[in-house]
Amino acid sequence: MSNSKQAVPDTLPLLRDRIDSIDSQIQMLINERARCAQKVAEVKLAEQGGEAVVFYRPEREAQVLRRVMERNEGPLGNEEMAKIFRQVMSSCLALEKPMRIAFLGPEGTFTQQAALKHFGKSIISAPMAAIDEVFREVESGAANYGVVPVENSTEGVVNHTLDSFRDSRLKICGEVEERIHHHLLVSPNINSEDVTHIYSHQQSLAQCRAWLDRYWPHVERVAVSSNAEAARLAAEAGRSGRAIAAIAGEVACELYGLTKVSANIEDRPDNTTRFLIVGNQEVPQSGKDKTSLLISAKNEPGALYRLLEAFERHGVDMTRLETRPSLMSRWGYIFYIDFVGHYLDDECRAVIDELRERASEVKVLGSYPVAVL
Ligand SMILES: C=C(O[C@@H]1C=C(C(=O)O)C=C[C@H]1O)C(=O)O
């Protein structure tokens, strides 16, 4: 292979010749990489044989992406370079085994956007109508993994997702964060002044509440099952001349051919949603992991204090605490706790052992690599 740091020529024809020659080398190397991934699949099949073979390895993918970012010298930025490798791995994995990914649909949701960011584009998309359907699809084996929203920086937790973990045996295999921009959309034939209703998912309505109060105080807000569904309904209404607007993102806007009345209307400019990847596998340590726990506490004085004290004593960094009603007993609670580290790390294991002595139930929902992209 030629020296990668040769002097850059300075005429257009020579520059294009150089780019052509670099492209053919990159292409050859990508295919060489793909042949290695195919071989990896053969080895996995031979080694794991009878059991369901695990092709997707989140911890390995996170390590590959982190290394890409660490060794990157530019001029392309670290994230840009990692996105390219994200897609290369996605194509390689699809050669090993195409992954069917269930997500909160329909097509065009932010959850789909998150799925593509996490797995790359070489996946089979399986949009589901509700969060519990995503869980069921993965539990039944119809989909390999699922993607669900879990919390938003403006609006807080997605209760449906947390509640789904109560009765599910699925594990969290990963997380992904997505900046969320909302737009007010109408069908192109509709005059925005005629709008009578604004449709969106309740989370999106809440994330734009101050903006709506200010500019659309007298228009009725209607919560529907997703913002992509809101966009679909706005497009359908437009066809029969009814003036319904939707709040949704870029993907839904394009998918349903809508026009933007106002862009980036979210109340907080740093509005971000965190999504979880759920699957049937426990993920080994990647070197930079997080763990999520579900804990049922005994209903007695100091119960929460005794749980939290264990984290402090072992120096484990808790990143999130949510409380939900237990449903089993009135005024009983379930806590959802996220912390930095893998459940196999010594100090994390010590914390979990102590929590088990102090709580009536401790369920490890999963340890997974901290989001890279
Ligand atoms: C190649 C492998 O299989 C998959 C593809 C990967 C890749 O293309 O780098 C990485 C991890 C797996 O999701 C592997 O396990 O190493």
PDB file of N, CA, C and O in Angstrom, residues 331-372:
ATOM      1  N   TRP A 331     -48.921   2.479  47.818  1.00  0.00           N
ATOM      2  CA  TRP A 331     -47.840   3.294  48.378  1.00  0.00           C
ATOM      3  C   TRP A 331     -46.524   2.537  48.505  1.00  0.00           C
ATOM      4  O   TRP A 331     -45.647   2.904  49.249  1.00  0.00           O
ATOM      5  N   GLY A 332     -46.394   1.424  47.777  1.00  0.00           N
ATOM      6  CA  GLY A 332     -45.080   0.780  47.657  1.00  0.00           C
ATOM      7  C   GLY A 332     -44.412   1.356  46.421  1.00  0.00           C
ATOM      8  O   GLY A 332     -45.095   1.810  45.498  1.00  0.00           O
ATOM      9  N   TYR A 333     -43.090   1.367  46.398  1.00  0.00           N
ATOM     10  CA  TYR A 333     -42.404   2.002  45.273  1.00  0.00           C
ATOM     11  C   TYR A 333     -41.351   1.117  44.644  1.00  0.00           C
ATOM     12  O   TYR A 333     -40.771   0.249  45.290  1.00  0.00           O
ATOM     13  N   ILE A 334     -41.141   1.388  43.366  1.00  0.00           N
ATOM     14  CA  ILE A 334     -40.025   0.769  42.652  1.00  0.00           C
ATOM     15  C   ILE A 334     -39.065   1.891  42.284  1.00  0.00           C
ATOM     16  O   ILE A 334     -39.498   2.948  41.818  1.00  0.00           O
ATOM     17  N   PHE A 335     -37.786   1.665  42.511  1.00  0.00           N
ATOM     18  CA  PHE A 335     -36.776   2.645  42.116  1.00  0.00           C
ATOM     19  C   PHE A 335     -36.011   2.127  40.907  1.00  0.00           C
ATOM     20  O   PHE A 335     -35.692   0.937  40.836  1.00  0.00           O
ATOM     21  N   TYR A 336     -35.751   3.037  39.986  1.00  0.00           N
ATOM     22  CA  TYR A 336     -34.880   2.723  38.851  1.00  0.00           C
ATOM     23  C   TYR A 336     -33.601   3.510  39.051  1.00  0.00           C
ATOM     24  O   TYR A 336     -33.640   4.731  39.175  1.00  0.00           O
ATOM     25  N   ILE A 337     -32.500   2.811  39.112  1.00  0.00           N
ATOM     26  CA  ILE A 337     -31.223   3.480  39.385  1.00  0.00           C
ATOM     27  C   ILE A 337     -30.226   3.163  38.268  1.00  0.00           C
ATOM     28  O   ILE A 337     -30.074   1.998  37.868  1.00  0.00           O
ATOM     29  N   ASP A 338     -29.578   4.184  37.738  1.00  0.00           N
ATOM     30  CA  ASP A 338     -28.480   3.998  36.784  1.00  0.00           C
ATOM     31  C   ASP A 338     -27.187   4.391  37.474  1.00  0.00           C
ATOM     32  O   ASP A 338     -27.168   5.369  38.233  1.00  0.00           O
ATOM     33  N   PHE A 339     -26.117   3.655  37.220  1.00  0.00           N
ATOM     34  CA  PHE A 339     -24.818   4.072  37.769  1.00  0.00           C
ATOM     35  C   PHE A 339     -23.710   3.747  36.778  1.00  0.00           C
ATOM     36  O   PHE A 339     -23.900   2.945  35.856  1.00  0.00           O
ATOM     37  N   VAL A 340     -22.565   4.382  37.006  1.00  0.00           N
ATOM     38  CA  VAL A 340     -21.424   4.184  36.120  1.00  0.00           C
ATOM     39  C   VAL A 340     -20.700   2.914  36.534  1.00  0.00           C
ATOM     40  O   VAL A 340     -20.400   2.726  37.714  1.00  0.00           O
ATOM     41  N   GLY A 341     -20.426   2.034  35.579  1.00  0.00           N
ATOM     42  CA  GLY A 341     -19.712   0.791  35.854  1.00  0.00           C
ATOM     43  C   GLY A 341     -20.500  -0.409  35.352  1.00  0.00           C
ATOM     44  O   GLY A 341     -21.678  -0.279  34.977  1.00  0.00           O
ATOM     45  N   HIS A 342     -19.844  -1.574  35.330  1.00  0.00           N
ATOM     46  CA  HIS A 342     -20.452  -2.821  34.864  1.00  0.00           C
ATOM     47  C   HIS A 342     -20.749  -3.694  36.079  1.00  0.00           C
ATOM     48  O   HIS A 342     -19.999  -3.646  37.058  1.00  0.00           O
ATOM     49  N   TYR A 343     -21.826  -4.482  36.009  1.00  0.00           N
ATOM     50  CA  TYR A 343     -22.181  -5.256  37.212  1.00  0.00           C
ATOM     51  C   TYR A 343     -21.099  -6.275  37.591  1.00  0.00           C
ATOM     52  O   TYR A 343     -21.061  -6.780  38.696  1.00  0.00           O
ATOM     53  N   LEU A 344     -20.171  -6.547  36.669  1.00  0.00           N
ATOM     54  CA  LEU A 344     -19.072  -7.469  36.990  1.00  0.00           C
ATOM     55  C   LEU A 344     -17.863  -6.755  37.600  1.00  0.00           C
ATOM     56  O   LEU A 344     -16.939  -7.402  38.083  1.00  0.00           O
ATOM     57  N   ASP A 345     -17.841  -5.403  37.569  1.00  0.00           N
ATOM     58  CA  ASP A 345     -16.752  -4.661  38.223  1.00  0.00           C
ATOM     59  C   ASP A 345     -16.858  -4.891  39.731  1.00  0.00           C
ATOM     60  O   ASP A 345     -17.967  -4.908  40.278  1.00  0.00           O
ATOM     61  N   ASP A 346     -15.701  -5.014  40.412  1.00  0.00           N
ATOM     62  CA  ASP A 346     -15.697  -5.369  41.845  1.00  0.00           C
ATOM     63  C   ASP A 346     -16.584  -4.465  42.692  1.00  0.00           C
ATOM     64  O   ASP A 346     -17.417  -4.939  43.464  1.00  0.00           O
ATOM     65  N   GLU A 347     -16.396  -3.136  42.556  1.00  0.00           N
ATOM     66  CA  GLU A 347     -17.122  -2.218  43.446  1.00  0.00           C
ATOM     67  C   GLU A 347     -18.622  -2.237  43.132  1.00  0.00           C
ATOM     68  O   GLU A 347     -19.448  -2.117  44.036  1.00  0.00           O
ATOM     69  N   CYS A 348     -18.974  -2.444  41.862  1.00  0.00           N
ATOM     70  CA  CYS A 348     -20.399  -2.500  41.496  1.00  0.00           C
ATOM     71  C   CYS A 348     -21.038  -3.769  42.062  1.00  0.00           C
ATOM     72  O   CYS A 348     -22.167  -3.754  42.557  1.00  0.00           O
ATOM     73  N   ARG A 349     -20.276  -4.858  41.954  1.00  0.00           N
ATOM     74  CA  ARG A 349     -20.771  -6.128  42.488  1.00  0.00           C
ATOM     75  C   ARG A 349     -21.029  -6.007  43.991  1.00  0.00           C
ATOM     76  O   ARG A 349     -22.029  -6.495  44.514  1.00  0.00           O
ATOM     77  N   ALA A 350     -20.105  -5.307  44.691  1.00  0.00           N
ATOM     78  CA  ALA A 350     -20.258  -5.124  46.142  1.00  0.00           C
ATOM     79  C   ALA A 350     -21.534  -4.332  46.447  1.00  0.00           C
ATOM     80  O   ALA A 350     -22.290  -4.687  47.356  1.00  0.00           O
ATOM     81  N   VAL A 351     -21.778  -3.269  45.668  1.00  0.00           N
ATOM     82  CA  VAL A 351     -22.986  -2.464  45.882  1.00  0.00           C
ATOM     83  C   VAL A 351     -24.232  -3.330  45.672  1.00  0.00           C
ATOM     84  O   VAL A 351     -25.147  -3.353  46.501  1.00  0.00           O
ATOM     85  N   ILE A 352     -24.256  -4.077  44.564  1.00  0.00           N
ATOM     86  CA  ILE A 352     -25.448  -4.874  44.230  1.00  0.00           C
ATOM     87  C   ILE A 352     -25.702  -5.921  45.327  1.00  0.00           C
ATOM     88  O   ILE A 352     -26.842  -6.129  45.752  1.00  0.00           O
ATOM     89  N   ASP A 353     -24.632  -6.555  45.820  1.00  0.00           N
ATOM     90  CA  ASP A 353     -24.792  -7.549  46.897  1.00  0.00           C
ATOM     91  C   ASP A 353     -25.441  -6.917  48.130  1.00  0.00           C
ATOM     92  O   ASP A 353     -26.329  -7.490  48.741  1.00  0.00           O
ATOM     93  N   GLU A 354     -24.987  -5.713  48.463  1.00  0.00           N
ATOM     94  CA  GLU A 354     -25.558  -5.044  49.642  1.00  0.00           C
ATOM     95  C   GLU A 354     -27.007  -4.627  49.408  1.00  0.00           C
ATOM     96  O   GLU A 354     -27.847  -4.744  50.299  1.00  0.00           O
ATOM     97  N   LEU A 355     -27.293  -4.144  48.193  1.00  0.00           N
ATOM     98  CA  LEU A 355     -28.675  -3.753  47.888  1.00  0.00           C
ATOM     99  C   LEU A 355     -29.595  -4.953  48.048  1.00  0.00           C
ATOM    100  O   LEU A 355     -30.723  -4.845  48.533  1.00  0.00           O
ATOM    101  N   ARG A 356     -29.103  -6.129  47.641  1.00  0.00           N
ATOM    102  CA  ARG A 356     -29.931  -7.352  47.735  1.00  0.00           C
ATOM    103  C   ARG A 356     -30.292  -7.660  49.177  1.00  0.00           C
ATOM    104  O   ARG A 356     -31.356  -8.210  49.452  1.00  0.00           O
ATOM    105  N   GLU A 357     -29.394  -7.301  50.105  1.00  0.00           N
ATOM    106  CA  GLU A 357     -29.703  -7.545  51.525  1.00  0.00           C
ATOM    107  C   GLU A 357     -30.719  -6.534  52.052  1.00  0.00           C
ATOM    108  O   GLU A 357     -31.435  -6.799  52.997  1.00  0.00           O
ATOM    109  N   ARG A 358     -30.739  -5.353  51.430  1.00  0.00           N
ATOM    110  CA  ARG A 358     -31.537  -4.258  51.989  1.00  0.00           C
ATOM    111  C   ARG A 358     -32.882  -4.049  51.297  1.00  0.00           C
ATOM    112  O   ARG A 358     -33.727  -3.335  51.812  1.00  0.00           O
ATOM    113  N   ALA A 359     -33.076  -4.602  50.118  1.00  0.00           N
ATOM    114  CA  ALA A 359     -34.309  -4.361  49.363  1.00  0.00           C
ATOM    115  C   ALA A 359     -35.054  -5.675  49.168  1.00  0.00           C
ATOM    116  O   ALA A 359     -34.467  -6.751  49.301  1.00  0.00           O
ATOM    117  N   SER A 360     -36.356  -5.596  48.884  1.00  0.00           N
ATOM    118  CA  SER A 360     -37.079  -6.859  48.699  1.00  0.00           C
ATOM    119  C   SER A 360     -36.810  -7.465  47.321  1.00  0.00           C
ATOM    120  O   SER A 360     -36.899  -8.670  47.135  1.00  0.00           O
ATOM    121  N   GLU A 361     -36.452  -6.627  46.323  1.00  0.00           N
ATOM    122  CA  GLU A 361     -36.103  -7.191  45.012  1.00  0.00           C
ATOM    123  C   GLU A 361     -35.091  -6.287  44.320  1.00  0.00           C
ATOM    124  O   GLU A 361     -35.241  -5.058  44.337  1.00  0.00           O
ATOM    125  N   VAL A 362     -34.050  -6.886  43.757  1.00  0.00           N
ATOM    126  CA  VAL A 362     -33.087  -6.129  42.946  1.00  0.00           C
ATOM    127  C   VAL A 362     -32.943  -6.860  41.618  1.00  0.00           C
ATOM    128  O   VAL A 362     -32.563  -8.025  41.583  1.00  0.00           O
ATOM    129  N   LYS A 363     -33.299  -6.186  40.531  1.00  0.00           N
ATOM    130  CA  LYS A 363     -33.203  -6.811  39.206  1.00  0.00           C
ATOM    131  C   LYS A 363     -32.187  -5.999  38.408  1.00  0.00           C
ATOM    132  O   LYS A 363     -32.349  -4.779  38.262  1.00  0.00           O
ATOM    133  N   VAL A 364     -31.137  -6.666  37.926  1.00  0.00           N
ATOM    134  CA  VAL A 364     -30.168  -5.968  37.070  1.00  0.00           C
ATOM    135  C   VAL A 364     -30.765  -5.933  35.660  1.00  0.00           C
ATOM    136  O   VAL A 364     -30.904  -6.966  35.012  1.00  0.00           O
ATOM    137  N   LEU A 365     -31.144  -4.735  35.224  1.00  0.00           N
ATOM    138  CA  LEU A 365     -31.768  -4.631  33.893  1.00  0.00           C
ATOM    139  C   LEU A 365     -30.728  -4.732  32.792  1.00  0.00           C
ATOM    140  O   LEU A 365     -31.066  -5.004  31.645  1.00  0.00           O
ATOM    141  N   GLY A 366     -29.467  -4.499  33.155  1.00  0.00           N
ATOM    142  CA  GLY A 366     -28.409  -4.684  32.159  1.00  0.00           C
ATOM    143  C   GLY A 366     -27.231  -3.772  32.408  1.00  0.00           C
ATOM    144  O   GLY A 366     -27.365  -2.711  33.004  1.00  0.00           O
ATOM    145  N   SER A 367     -26.052  -4.250  31.976  1.00  0.00           N
ATOM    146  CA  SER A 367     -24.861  -3.405  31.911  1.00  0.00           C
ATOM    147  C   SER A 367     -24.536  -3.257  30.444  1.00  0.00           C
ATOM    148  O   SER A 367     -24.635  -4.231  29.688  1.00  0.00           O
ATOM    149  N   TYR A 368     -24.151  -2.063  30.040  1.00  0.00           N
ATOM    150  CA  TYR A 368     -24.017  -1.785  28.602  1.00  0.00           C
ATOM    151  C   TYR A 368     -23.031  -0.648  28.376  1.00  0.00           C
ATOM    152  O   TYR A 368     -22.812   0.177  29.277  1.00  0.00           O
ATOM    153  N   PRO A 369     -22.421  -0.578  27.172  1.00  0.00           N
ATOM    154  CA  PRO A 369     -21.439   0.477  26.912  1.00  0.00           C
ATOM    155  C   PRO A 369     -22.077   1.856  26.945  1.00  0.00           C
ATOM    156  O   PRO A 369     -23.195   2.037  26.441  1.00  0.00           O
ATOM    157  N   VAL A 370     -21.378   2.828  27.544  1.00  0.00           N
ATOM    158  CA  VAL A 370     -21.818   4.231  27.485  1.00  0.00           C
ATOM    159  C   VAL A 370     -21.871   4.633  26.006  1.00  0.00           C
ATOM    160  O   VAL A 370     -21.003   4.253  25.228  1.00  0.00           O
ATOM    161  N   ALA A 371     -22.922   5.380  25.640  1.00  0.00           N
ATOM    162  CA  ALA A 371     -23.102   5.770  24.227  1.00  0.00           C
ATOM    163  C   ALA A 371     -21.833   6.417  23.667  1.00  0.00           C
ATOM    164  O   ALA A 371     -21.246   7.285  24.315  1.00  0.00           O
ATOM    165  N   VAL A 372     -21.412   5.981  22.480  1.00  0.00           N
ATOM    166  CA  VAL A 372     -20.202   6.539  21.881  1.00  0.00           C
ATOM    167  C   VAL A 372     -20.574   7.712  20.966  1.00  0.00           C
ATOM    168  O   VAL A 372     -19.937   8.755  21.003  1.00  0.00           O
TER     169      VAL A 372
END
